[in-house]
XYZ file of N, CA and C in Angstrom:
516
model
N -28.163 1.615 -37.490
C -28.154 3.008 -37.083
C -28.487 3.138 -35.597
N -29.728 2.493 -34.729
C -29.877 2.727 -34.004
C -28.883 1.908 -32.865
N -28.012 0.971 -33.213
C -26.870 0.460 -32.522
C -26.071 1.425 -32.232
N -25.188 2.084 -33.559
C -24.370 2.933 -33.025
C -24.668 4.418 -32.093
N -26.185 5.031 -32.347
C -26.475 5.980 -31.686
C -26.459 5.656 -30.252
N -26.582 4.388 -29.748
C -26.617 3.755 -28.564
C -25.805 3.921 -27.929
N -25.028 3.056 -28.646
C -23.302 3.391 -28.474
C -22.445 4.809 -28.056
N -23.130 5.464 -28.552
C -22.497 6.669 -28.477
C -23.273 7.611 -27.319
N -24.211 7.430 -26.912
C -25.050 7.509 -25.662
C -24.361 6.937 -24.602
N -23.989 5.940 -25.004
C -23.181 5.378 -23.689
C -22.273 5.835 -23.697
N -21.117 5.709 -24.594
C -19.949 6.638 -24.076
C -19.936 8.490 -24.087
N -21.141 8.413 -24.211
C -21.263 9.881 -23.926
C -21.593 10.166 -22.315
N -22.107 8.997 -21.339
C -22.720 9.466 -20.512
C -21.243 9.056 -19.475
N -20.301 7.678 -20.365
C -19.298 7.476 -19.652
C -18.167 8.458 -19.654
N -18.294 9.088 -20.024
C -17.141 10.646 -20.200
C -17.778 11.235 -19.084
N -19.551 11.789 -18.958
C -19.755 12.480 -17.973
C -19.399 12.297 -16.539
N -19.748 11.091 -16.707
C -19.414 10.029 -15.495
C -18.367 10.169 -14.666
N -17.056 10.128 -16.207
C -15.527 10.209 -15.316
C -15.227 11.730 -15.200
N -15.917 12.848 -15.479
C -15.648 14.009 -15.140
C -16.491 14.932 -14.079
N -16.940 14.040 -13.388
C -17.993 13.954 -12.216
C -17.200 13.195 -11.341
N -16.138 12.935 -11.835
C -15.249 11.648 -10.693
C -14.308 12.202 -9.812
N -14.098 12.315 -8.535
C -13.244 12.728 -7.825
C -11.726 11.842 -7.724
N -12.393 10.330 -7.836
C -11.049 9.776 -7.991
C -10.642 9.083 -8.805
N -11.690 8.903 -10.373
C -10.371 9.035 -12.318
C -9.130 10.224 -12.184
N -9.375 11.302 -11.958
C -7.757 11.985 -12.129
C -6.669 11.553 -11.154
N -6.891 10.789 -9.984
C -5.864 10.192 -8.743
C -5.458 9.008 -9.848
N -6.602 8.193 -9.985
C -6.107 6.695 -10.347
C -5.170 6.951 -11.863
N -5.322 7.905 -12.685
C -4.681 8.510 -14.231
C -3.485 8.564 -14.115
N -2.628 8.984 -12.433
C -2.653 9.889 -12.043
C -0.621 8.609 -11.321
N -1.526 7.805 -10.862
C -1.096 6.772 -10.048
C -0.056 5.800 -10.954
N 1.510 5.680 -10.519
C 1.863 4.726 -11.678
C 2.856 3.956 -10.271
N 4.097 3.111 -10.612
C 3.978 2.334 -9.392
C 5.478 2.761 -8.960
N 5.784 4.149 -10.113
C 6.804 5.452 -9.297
C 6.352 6.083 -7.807
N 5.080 5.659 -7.810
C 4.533 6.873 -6.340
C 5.019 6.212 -5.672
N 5.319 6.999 -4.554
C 5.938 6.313 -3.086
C 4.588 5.607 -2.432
N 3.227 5.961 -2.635
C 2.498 5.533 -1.993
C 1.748 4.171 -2.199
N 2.206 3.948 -3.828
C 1.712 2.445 -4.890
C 2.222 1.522 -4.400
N 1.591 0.549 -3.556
C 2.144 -0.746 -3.168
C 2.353 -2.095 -4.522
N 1.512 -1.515 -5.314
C 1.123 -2.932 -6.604
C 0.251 -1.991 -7.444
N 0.195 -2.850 -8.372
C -0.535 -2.204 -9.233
C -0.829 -3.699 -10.313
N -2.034 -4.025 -10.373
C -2.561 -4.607 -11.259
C -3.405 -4.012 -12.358
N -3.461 -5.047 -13.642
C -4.165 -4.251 -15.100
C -5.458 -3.657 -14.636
N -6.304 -4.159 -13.784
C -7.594 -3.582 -13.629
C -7.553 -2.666 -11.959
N -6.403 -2.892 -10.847
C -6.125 -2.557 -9.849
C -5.162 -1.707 -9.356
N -5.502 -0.359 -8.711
C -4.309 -0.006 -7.977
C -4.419 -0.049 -6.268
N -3.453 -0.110 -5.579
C -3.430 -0.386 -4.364
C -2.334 0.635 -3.638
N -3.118 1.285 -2.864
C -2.639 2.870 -2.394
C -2.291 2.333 -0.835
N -1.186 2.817 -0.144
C -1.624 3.070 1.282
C -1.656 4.362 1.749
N -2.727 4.345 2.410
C -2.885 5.889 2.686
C -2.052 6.896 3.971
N -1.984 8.098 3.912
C -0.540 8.441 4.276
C -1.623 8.679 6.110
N -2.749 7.890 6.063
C -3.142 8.402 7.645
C -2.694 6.944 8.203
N -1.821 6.670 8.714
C -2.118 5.427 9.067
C -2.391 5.370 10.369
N -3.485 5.678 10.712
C -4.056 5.119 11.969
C -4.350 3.804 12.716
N -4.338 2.907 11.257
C -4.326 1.323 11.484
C -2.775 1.178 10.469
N -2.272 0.530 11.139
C -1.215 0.606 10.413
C -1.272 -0.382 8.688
N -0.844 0.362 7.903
C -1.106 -0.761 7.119
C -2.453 -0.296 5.878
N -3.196 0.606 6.625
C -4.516 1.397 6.079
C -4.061 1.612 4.662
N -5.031 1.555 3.784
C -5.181 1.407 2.262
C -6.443 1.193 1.780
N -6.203 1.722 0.084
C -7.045 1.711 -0.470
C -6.720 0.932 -1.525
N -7.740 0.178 -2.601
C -7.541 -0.699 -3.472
C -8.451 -0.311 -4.541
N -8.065 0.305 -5.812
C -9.298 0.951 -6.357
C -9.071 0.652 -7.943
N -10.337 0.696 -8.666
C -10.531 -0.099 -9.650
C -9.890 1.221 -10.752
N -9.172 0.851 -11.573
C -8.349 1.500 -12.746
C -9.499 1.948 -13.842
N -10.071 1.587 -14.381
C -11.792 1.852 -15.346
C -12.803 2.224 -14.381
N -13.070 3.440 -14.837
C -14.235 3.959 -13.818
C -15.372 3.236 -14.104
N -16.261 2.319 -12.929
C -17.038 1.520 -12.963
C -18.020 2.489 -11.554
N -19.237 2.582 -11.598
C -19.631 3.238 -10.360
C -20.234 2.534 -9.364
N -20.685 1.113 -9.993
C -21.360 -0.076 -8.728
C -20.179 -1.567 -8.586
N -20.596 -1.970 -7.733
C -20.337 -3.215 -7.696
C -20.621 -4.293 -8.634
N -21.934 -4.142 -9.127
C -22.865 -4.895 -10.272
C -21.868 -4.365 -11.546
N -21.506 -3.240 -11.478
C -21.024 -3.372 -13.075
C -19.294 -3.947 -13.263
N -18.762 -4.461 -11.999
C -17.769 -5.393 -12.100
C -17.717 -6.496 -12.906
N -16.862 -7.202 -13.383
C -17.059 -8.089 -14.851
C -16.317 -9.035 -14.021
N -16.142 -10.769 -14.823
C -15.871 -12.005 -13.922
C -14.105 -11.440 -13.902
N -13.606 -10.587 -14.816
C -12.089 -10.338 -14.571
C -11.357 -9.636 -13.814
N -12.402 -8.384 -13.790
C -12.478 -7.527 -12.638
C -12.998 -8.446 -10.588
N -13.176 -8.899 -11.054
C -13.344 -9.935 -9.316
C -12.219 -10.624 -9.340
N -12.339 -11.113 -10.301
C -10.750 -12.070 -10.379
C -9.718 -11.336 -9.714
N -9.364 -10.800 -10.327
C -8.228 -9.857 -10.381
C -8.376 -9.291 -8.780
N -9.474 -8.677 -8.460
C -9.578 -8.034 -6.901
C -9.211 -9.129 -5.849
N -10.269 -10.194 -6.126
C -9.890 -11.778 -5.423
C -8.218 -12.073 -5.303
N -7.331 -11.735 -6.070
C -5.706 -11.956 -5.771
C -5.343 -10.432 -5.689
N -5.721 -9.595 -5.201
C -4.856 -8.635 -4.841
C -5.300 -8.606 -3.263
N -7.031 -9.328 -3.042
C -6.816 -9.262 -1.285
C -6.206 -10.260 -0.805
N -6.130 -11.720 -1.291
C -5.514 -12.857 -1.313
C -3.699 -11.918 -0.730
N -3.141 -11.241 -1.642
C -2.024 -10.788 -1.917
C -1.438 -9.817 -0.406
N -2.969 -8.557 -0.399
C -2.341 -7.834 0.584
C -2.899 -8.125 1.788
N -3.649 -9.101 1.845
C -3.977 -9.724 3.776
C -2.295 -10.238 3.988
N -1.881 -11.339 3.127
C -0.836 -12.112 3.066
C 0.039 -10.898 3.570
N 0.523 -10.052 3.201
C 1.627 -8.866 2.511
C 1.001 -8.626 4.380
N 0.050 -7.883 4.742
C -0.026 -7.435 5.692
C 0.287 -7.939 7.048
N -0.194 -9.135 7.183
C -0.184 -10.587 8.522
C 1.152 -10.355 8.613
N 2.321 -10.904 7.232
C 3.572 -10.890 7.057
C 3.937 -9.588 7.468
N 4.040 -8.647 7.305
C 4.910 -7.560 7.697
C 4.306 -6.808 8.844
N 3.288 -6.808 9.589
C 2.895 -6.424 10.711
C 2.197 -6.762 11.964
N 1.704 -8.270 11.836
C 0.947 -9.106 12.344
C -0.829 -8.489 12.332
N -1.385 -8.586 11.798
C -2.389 -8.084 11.550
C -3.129 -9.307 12.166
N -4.127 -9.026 12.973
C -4.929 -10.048 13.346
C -6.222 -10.421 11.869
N -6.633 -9.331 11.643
C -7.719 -9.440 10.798
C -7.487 -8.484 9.640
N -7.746 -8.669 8.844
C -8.172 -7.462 7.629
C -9.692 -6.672 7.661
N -9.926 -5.971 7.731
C -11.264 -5.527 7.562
C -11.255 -4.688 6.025
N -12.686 -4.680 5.006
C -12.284 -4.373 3.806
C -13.751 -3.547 4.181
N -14.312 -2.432 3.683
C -15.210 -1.549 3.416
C -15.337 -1.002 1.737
N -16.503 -0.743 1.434
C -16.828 -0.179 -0.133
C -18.132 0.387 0.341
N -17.775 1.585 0.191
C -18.838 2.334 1.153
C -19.216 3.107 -0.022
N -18.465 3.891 -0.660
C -18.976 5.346 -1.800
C -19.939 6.726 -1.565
N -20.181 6.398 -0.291
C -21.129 7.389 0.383
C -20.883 8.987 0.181
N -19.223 9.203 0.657
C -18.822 10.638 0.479
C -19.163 11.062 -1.119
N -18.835 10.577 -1.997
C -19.383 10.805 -3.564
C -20.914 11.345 -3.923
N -21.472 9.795 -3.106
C -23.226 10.530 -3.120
C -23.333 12.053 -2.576
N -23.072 12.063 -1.360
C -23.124 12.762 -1.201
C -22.901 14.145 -1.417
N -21.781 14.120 -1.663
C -21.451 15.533 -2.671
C -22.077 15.445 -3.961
N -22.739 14.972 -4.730
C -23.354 14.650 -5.858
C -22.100 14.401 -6.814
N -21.231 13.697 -6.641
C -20.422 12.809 -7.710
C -20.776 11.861 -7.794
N -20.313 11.453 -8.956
C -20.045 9.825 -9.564
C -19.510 9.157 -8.723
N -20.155 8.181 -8.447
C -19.439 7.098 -7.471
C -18.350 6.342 -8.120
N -17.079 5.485 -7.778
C -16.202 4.959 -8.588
C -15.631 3.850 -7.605
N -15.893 2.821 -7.884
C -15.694 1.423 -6.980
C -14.287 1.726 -6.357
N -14.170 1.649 -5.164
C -12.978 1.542 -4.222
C -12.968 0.922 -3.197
N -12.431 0.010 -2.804
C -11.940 -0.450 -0.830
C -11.081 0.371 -0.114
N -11.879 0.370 0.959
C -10.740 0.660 2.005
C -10.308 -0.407 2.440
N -9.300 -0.530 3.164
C -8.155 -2.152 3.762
C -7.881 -1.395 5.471
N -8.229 -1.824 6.303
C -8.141 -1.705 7.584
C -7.662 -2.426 8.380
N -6.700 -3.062 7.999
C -6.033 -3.834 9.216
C -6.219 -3.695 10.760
N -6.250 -4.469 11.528
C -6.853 -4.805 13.262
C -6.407 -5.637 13.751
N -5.696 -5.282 14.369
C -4.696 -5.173 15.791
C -5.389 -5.735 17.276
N -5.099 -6.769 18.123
C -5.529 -6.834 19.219
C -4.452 -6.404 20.005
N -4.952 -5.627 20.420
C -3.726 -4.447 21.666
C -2.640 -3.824 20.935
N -2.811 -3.675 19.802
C -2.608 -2.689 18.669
C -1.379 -3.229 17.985
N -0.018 -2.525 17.664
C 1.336 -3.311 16.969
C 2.140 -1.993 17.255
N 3.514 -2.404 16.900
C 4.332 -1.936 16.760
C 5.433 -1.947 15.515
N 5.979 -0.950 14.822
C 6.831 -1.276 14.003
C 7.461 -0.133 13.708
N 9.014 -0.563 13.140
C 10.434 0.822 13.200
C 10.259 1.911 14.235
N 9.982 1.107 15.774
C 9.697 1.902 16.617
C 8.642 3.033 17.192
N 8.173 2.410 16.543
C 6.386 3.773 16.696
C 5.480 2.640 16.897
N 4.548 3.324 17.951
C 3.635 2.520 18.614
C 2.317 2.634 17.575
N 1.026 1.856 17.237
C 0.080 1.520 16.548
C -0.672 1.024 17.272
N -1.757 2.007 18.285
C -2.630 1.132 18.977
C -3.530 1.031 18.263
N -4.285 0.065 18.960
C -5.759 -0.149 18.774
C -7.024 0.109 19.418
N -7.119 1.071 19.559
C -7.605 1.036 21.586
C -9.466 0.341 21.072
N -9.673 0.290 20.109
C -11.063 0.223 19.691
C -11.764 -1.037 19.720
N -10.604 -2.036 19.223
C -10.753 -3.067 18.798
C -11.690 -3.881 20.011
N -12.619 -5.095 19.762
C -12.920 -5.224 18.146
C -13.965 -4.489 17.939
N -14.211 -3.562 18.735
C -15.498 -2.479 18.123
C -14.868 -2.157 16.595
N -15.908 -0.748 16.108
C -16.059 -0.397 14.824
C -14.839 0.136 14.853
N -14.227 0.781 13.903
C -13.133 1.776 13.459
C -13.451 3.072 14.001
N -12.045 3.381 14.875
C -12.009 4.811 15.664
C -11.732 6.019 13.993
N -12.569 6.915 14.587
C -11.555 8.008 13.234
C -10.560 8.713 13.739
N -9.830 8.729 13.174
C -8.382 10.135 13.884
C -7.555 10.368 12.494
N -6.462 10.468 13.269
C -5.630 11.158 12.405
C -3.689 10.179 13.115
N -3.433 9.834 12.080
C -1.765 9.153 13.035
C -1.249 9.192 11.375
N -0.969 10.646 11.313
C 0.460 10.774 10.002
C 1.741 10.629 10.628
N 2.231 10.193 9.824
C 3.588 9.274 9.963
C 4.588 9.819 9.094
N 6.166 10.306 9.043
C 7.040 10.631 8.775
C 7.418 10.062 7.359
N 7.672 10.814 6.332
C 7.947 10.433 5.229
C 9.049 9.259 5.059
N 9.975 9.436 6.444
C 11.094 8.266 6.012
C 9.976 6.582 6.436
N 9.138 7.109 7.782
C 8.555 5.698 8.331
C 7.518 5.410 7.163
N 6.893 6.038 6.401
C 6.210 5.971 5.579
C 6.541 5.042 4.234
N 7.705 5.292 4.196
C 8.787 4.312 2.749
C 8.236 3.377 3.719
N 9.108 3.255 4.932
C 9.147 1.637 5.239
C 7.956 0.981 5.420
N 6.830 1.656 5.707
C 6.034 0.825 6.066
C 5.376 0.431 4.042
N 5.583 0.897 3.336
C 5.710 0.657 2.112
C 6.230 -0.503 1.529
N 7.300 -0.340 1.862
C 8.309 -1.373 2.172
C 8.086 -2.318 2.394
N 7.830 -2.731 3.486
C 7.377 -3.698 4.591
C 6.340 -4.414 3.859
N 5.523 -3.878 2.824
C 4.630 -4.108 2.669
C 4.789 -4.837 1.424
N 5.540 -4.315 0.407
C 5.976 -4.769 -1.167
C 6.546 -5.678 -0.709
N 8.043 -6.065 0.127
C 8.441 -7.139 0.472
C 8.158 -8.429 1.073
N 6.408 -8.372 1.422
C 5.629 -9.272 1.870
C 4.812 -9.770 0.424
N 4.726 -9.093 -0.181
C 4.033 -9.435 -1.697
C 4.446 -11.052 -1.912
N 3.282 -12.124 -2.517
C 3.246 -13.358 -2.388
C 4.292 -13.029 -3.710
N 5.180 -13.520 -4.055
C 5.833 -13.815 -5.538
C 5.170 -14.427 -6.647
N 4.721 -13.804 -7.797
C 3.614 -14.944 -8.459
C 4.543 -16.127 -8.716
């Protein structure tokens, strides 16, 4: 008796959890029809985001709402371990990326008093920035911290840099 009441405590608090979540209805939400889904693994989706200020900018976020790092499981690393393996590769290849930079911050969540929900950001870095389908991608920052701005990009350059990006995918 007192197993299952347990049980049910827990998934009672894991419902609250995901309805406290700002980003369970994105990831529900996400299939690998979006123009913006680079991949999609069983425990992973991998977004690029439509600011690309670093070219290449993305997010990589866990499919089961999990809210720490600690409550990642050995399959869940696994699995993350070949999708950065996958999109450093995917990235170097289609844009010359000097470095990857990866962040898991969750801060904006605290802060607003949500549920936190494991995500990376993917920041690609540029020395004297890149170029690609004709649009310039500086860097002016580098290798300091990450500048914030804003560099939205045209729905057609947007496929490609999509593109660019799936077609760098290692082949399993």
């Amino acid at each position: 008796m007192t197993t299952s009441i347990s049980s049910l405590i827990i998934k009672r608090e894991e419902v609250i959890k995901m309805k406290n979540c700002d980003i369970c209805p994105f990831v529900a939400e996400q299939t690998i029809d979006d123009p913006a889904v680079v991949m999609q693994t069983d425990r992973w989706n991998v977004v690029l985001d439509r600011n690309q200020l670093y070219l290449g900018k993305g997010f990589v976020t866990l499919r089961e709402h999990k809210s720490s790092l600690g409550e990642l499981d050995e399959t869940d690393w696994r699995e993350l371990h070949e999708v950065i393996r996958s999109m450093e590769h995917a990235i170097t290849q289609a844009f010359g990326a000097d470095v990857c930079n990866w962040e898991c911050l969750m801060n904006n969540a605290v802060k607003a008093g949500q549920s936190t929900h494991v995500h990376w950001h993917l920041y690609p870095r540029y020395v004297g920035g890149t170029h690609f389908a004709g649009e310039d991608f500086p860097d002016p920052k580098w290798p300091r911290h990450l500048e914030s701005g804003e560099h939205r990009v045209s729905e057609e350059l947007f496929g490609k840099i999509v593109l660019a990006v799936q077609e760098n995918l290692p082949q399993s």
